[in-house]
Every structure is written in C-alpha cells, then in structure tokens.
Amino acid sequence: MNKTIEQNYKKKIKEFEKHNKLYHQKSSPLISDKEFDELKREILSLEKKYPSLKNKKSPSNIVGYKPSKNFQKFRHKVQMLSLANAFDKDDLLNFEKKIHNYLNDNTAIEYSVEPKIDGISASLTYLNGKLTYGVSRGDGSEGELITDNLKTIKDIPHKIEKKNLPNEIEIRGEVFIEKKDFEKISDKFANPRNAASGTLRQKNPEETKKIPLKFIAYTFGFIDDHNIENQSDFLNELKNWGFITSQHNKVIKSIDDLVTFHNQFEEKRFDLEYDVDGLVYKVNNLQLQTRLGFTSNAPRWAIAHKFSADHAYSEIINIDIQVGRTGALTPVAKVKPVNIGGVVVSNATLHNEDEIIRKDIRIGDTVKIERAGDVIPHVLEVDLKKRKKNSKKFNFPIKCPSCGSRTEKEFNKTTKKYDAVRRCTNEGFDCEKIAIEKIKHFISKDALNIDGLGKKVVEKFWDLNFIKYPQDIYNLNYKKISNLDGWGEQSVSNLKFSIDKSKDVSLERFIFALGIRHIGLENAKIIADFSKSISNFLDIIHQNKLSELIDIDGIGDTQIKSLEKFFKNKINLKVTEELNKILEIKNRNINYNGKFKNKSFMFTGKLNNISRAEAKSLVEKNSGNIVSSVTKKLDYLVIGDKPTTRKVDLAKSLGIKIVTQKEWFELLN
Ligand code: IVH
C-alpha cells in the first residue's frame, strides 16, 4: 500500500478523534453532523479497501466518548451500543435480508417503529423498584455515574411500585430538551442535543436542574427473568411503570409501509415538541431479538432510518422583508424551527419577489427547506397538499418597509426584462435599514476591517444613537460604552485599538467600503488604480467626470450609473468627505514589476498564520493576480489545510502547478 494512503488515513483518524471528543465529551461540535458522518464514512471505506490500515481508534471500534473525569466510572452490565444507519429503501431491504439469512427463515418480520429522539441516551438501574444507578452511555462499555443529575429530571421515577417490575431491570431511554426550552438557551448551544448533553453532565446537579430536561424510555439493558413477548408490549409496560414513551410508537409489518411512514413522518417532524433525526425500527419479537444478537457495535435486530441531513419540511409562520445595503428587498420565511443535519433552522430565504410569485409561496404553507454546506437555508418548494383552505396569496410590499420610500424593479435594457429584485429607491442614510447595512459593510473584513465592532454591536450602537453614519465610529464616547452591559475595560480597549488601526486604509478598500452598488472589491481596485489618490477621486466627482471612468477596462455603463446615482445623493458625498478628513487614505502605489508579475494565483484550504485577505494582498503587492476559479489561465493553486478536492483535481487535470503554502512563500523569497 502506498504511503500517502496510510498518511491520509492517519490524518482522518486524528480528525475523527478531535471531532468525536468535541461532539460527545464537550458537547460543542465544530463541524456539522453531516461532515462528521462523512468523515466516519471516509475512514470506514478506506478500511474496507485496505483492511491492514485499521487502527484501534477507528470509528468502527469507538462508540461515543470516554467518561469524563468529573464523575465516577460505571461499567454497564450490558453494553450500550449504537445503531446502524439506513438512508433509503435499499438499505432497509438489505437489513431485512440479513435478518432472514441469519435466521434462515423468510417469514415476514414485524417491527416496532419509534422516533429516534436526538438527545443522549441514559441508563437507569432499578433494584427492587428503587432507582439505584443512573449512568450515561460513555464509550458504550463504561459510562459516568450521574444518578443525582438524572434524578433532577421529572420524567424519571425514583421508585416504581408495580408488582410485575423485574427485581433488577435497567431501563434505557433518551434525555433531551424540548424545542421551546432550547429556544431560550440557543445562544449557548448549537442544537438541542448538545444542550441536553452539556446540561446533563454538569458537575453540580443543581446546574442540571436549571434546564428542563425530559426523558423518554425505549428499551432495556440488563433485565431479570420476564415474560414480555414483544418490544411493543415492553413499551406498554414502561408506561404502566410510570415512564413516558413516545406517542408516535407504532407496529409496522413491511418495508414498503416503513418507507411510507418514514416519508409522512419526515414531513411533519417540525410539528413535534422535540428533535427527531430519524426512525428506529426494531424487530418486535424479543425472542427473535435474542437470537439475532449483536455485531461488534450494533444490534442485528434494529436499524436507524435517518432523515435527510440537508433538507427538511416546516411551516411558514411569517414572511419578513429585509432591506439590504443596496436597498434590495429580500423576503425571508420565518419557519417553525427544524433541525437540518444538526443545525436548527428558523429562517429560510425566499430570494426575491419574483421567486415568491413563481412558487406562489404563502404564510401558513408547509415548505421543503434546503440547507446544504455553507449556503443560506432556502425554500425549495411548497407542499400544495398541505395548503390550508383559507390561505391567501402573499402581497409583496410596494413601499419600503423600513423608510416608506417608493420601491422599484429596474428594467434591464440588455435583457429587456425587469429585475427579479425590488429595491428601495432611497440611496442615502435616511432609510434606517439601508444605513445600518451600509455601516456593517463599512466595518467588514474586506472594507475597513474593524473586527472589534461586529454586526450586532453596530445594531446596538445604532439603537443607542452612538453611530448613525460611518464617520461616527471615529467619534465614539468610550466612557459611555464602558458603562454598557457586557463591556469590560479590555473589550473597550480592544474596540478602540481596532478602530484606530482601521484609520490607515488603502484607497481601493476605502472606495469599496462606501458600499456603492456594483462596486465590489475588484471594481474598487480598478477605480483606485485610475484615480491614484482620494483627492483625485473627489475631483472626478466634483467635476462631474465620473462618466470618464468608462475608458477604464472593466468599468461599464452599470457601474458609472451606479456611481453617479450614489454621489448625486448629498449625504453620500458628505460621508465620503467627512471620512477623508478622519482617515489616512493611502495613495495607490502599484508595483508593476514584482516577483509575481503576470502570474495568477488561487488559494484553497485553510492557510496557517496568515489570513486569506493578507495572502491575497501579498500576491497583489508583488504584481500577481488573484483569480476565483480554476481555469487554464491559472498559474498556481496554493493549497492550505483541507483544500477543496474538486479544485485540486481540476487543477491536476489542467496541468496547473499546485504548491503548498510553504512553497508559495519560497517563491516570494
Ligand atoms: S434503541 C442497541 N431506540 O439512538 C440500540 N435508541 O444510535 C439501543 N435513540 O444511542 C438503542 N431514540 O441514543 C433506541 N427509540 C430509540 C431511540 C434510540 C433515540 C438513540 C440512542 C442510541 C442512538 C443509536
């Protein structure tokens, strides 16, 4: 086997270890569930291809996490394993086929179907009816003894006085937090499961008590002799013993019916009080379960049929109209919160007015929402079957919801079509929403890069009348800020430092920071190259010569019109001039003969010790170009950590030089 395959495998195992710990032990994942599952899948597929690779830290050997040192360890009498996953009908058919083969019997199987609650499992041992040990799953063999924490959960009986309760029985179930309770603490945890896990394993049970955790029981671990025949009967006994079981539990007799039920359930899960990430199917007959037994990490008699990790259904509660920096009115659907692949989604963009008309999206509709990768969640389609009889078409506002100005859809002379986006016609700072967005843009990374002043702070300072125009940032009363809640001496001094630092700014960043429609960073650079200094740039404006910029390669009619419209507004011009008095706007000095002359670069993956922005500026300072896609014209693809495979593969196939960050530095020296 090739050495790189081995190295690649080891790297993935290391990553898995890190994320597994964050996911289970610290309850604070850095990557999405989908990415975590993908990582596990990649490792398992490498192991399948090259069995000699297999490491003891492989996900095939590890279930969950090592118990925390905060608690006494407790060895489970019966291992707490996880479930194998199924994603489609084929996986289910395969699961059933294996059962038939194992039993050497093709008789139809009956399944107990239960929602797979997305919380964390816990085990409760009752000795003669008394709750004696409460334990977390831990790594499946050993968990943490968290009896006192579990006892704070109201749904867990401390004593069971029912004659038919076996003398010793270990009841297992899921500890979770309801969606409505999660909403109150959603700023502290990524999703309800992390919240449940973090809260349950607090050192101090008093802390656990503060969050209303719930418990739903679904299976047993160790059990004394009993005469219960089916899992569905056991679920009924659990109720009889005082536990809460899911009201959605069902018995289903064929794979086709399982698939139908799964489809229906996936569409209505947003209406449940708690997060469910799939359905669990268990062979209903307990004797058959015993015969089937376990593989090394999962039972042969059960499977988890997961819901999609990149889409879900939910109901639109309202449609908000957001006003962007350039006046664009963006409709956003406020939906009942739904967990898509580990992220709780309660907003989904509807893009623009035309999209609403085209899809006839209405308040009250049940819609399919997609959340894939880093893309903002968006509404894919309406489920018309679920539309309520009294639903009304959505009337898109004709006036700006922020300032009441006229809105318009621009006519594009080239395409001879009206723009899909409706815009507020107010270009200046009179429209509150536009003004706030302009200030947010002004401080953003590629603009003035004031990192101590985030978007939320801008909103707060706006409400407090501290900032109404960008120049107000440089006239803040730090004394007043230090009296605000949440502002300590250090944070005020950090803010002051980053504001002062931002005063030194290049001309192109300054032009970009003004937030003129159609003037992105690239166009700002071209204009800065042309005007060379801020005073020249202001002269061009004052002498009404903006139309002369048409001679510059890259600037077209659209950009000129936009510049003219922007500076026709006296407030915009005043803001520009005021800022010029405060800031140190550097002239544009271009080095046309640097080391990277006529060379183009693209970066992929995370760079070490340097930000993307700084790396790009280094290239440009040395006369190189940054491009945004891999084409034949690209000279170098610089790869950092975890580069995008697609880009690397494409570069390889086009014969483009691929260099590491280190090699790229060496090119410079
Ligand atoms: S049965 C040996 N039933 O899913 C299998 N598990 O990946 C024992 N879960 O660790 C689990 N709802 O945390 C079972 N109705 C249910 C469940 C359920 C949620 C969780 C549980 C388990 C994980 C399996």
XYZ file of C-alpha atoms in Angstrom, residues 442 469-472 474-475 503 510 514 534 538 542 570-585:
29
model
C -18.084 49.675 6.066
C -23.041 57.494 9.883
C -19.737 55.662 9.291
C -17.722 58.685 10.466
C -19.409 58.450 13.894
C -14.303 57.608 14.905
C -16.040 59.829 17.393
C -7.741 54.656 10.045
C -11.994 52.854 1.108
C -18.504 53.178 0.757
C -8.515 60.238 -2.790
C -13.086 63.515 -5.148
C -16.982 67.264 -8.042
C -25.578 64.776 -0.973
C -25.395 62.660 2.192
C -23.224 60.047 0.500
C -20.864 62.742 -0.719
C -20.752 64.342 2.712
C -19.973 60.988 4.374
C -17.137 60.424 1.887
C -15.666 63.865 2.577
C -16.013 63.591 6.334
C -14.278 60.219 6.272
C -11.500 61.668 4.161
C -10.829 64.191 6.946
C -10.557 61.464 9.580
C -8.873 58.603 7.741
C -5.376 58.241 6.377
C -6.313 57.105 2.866
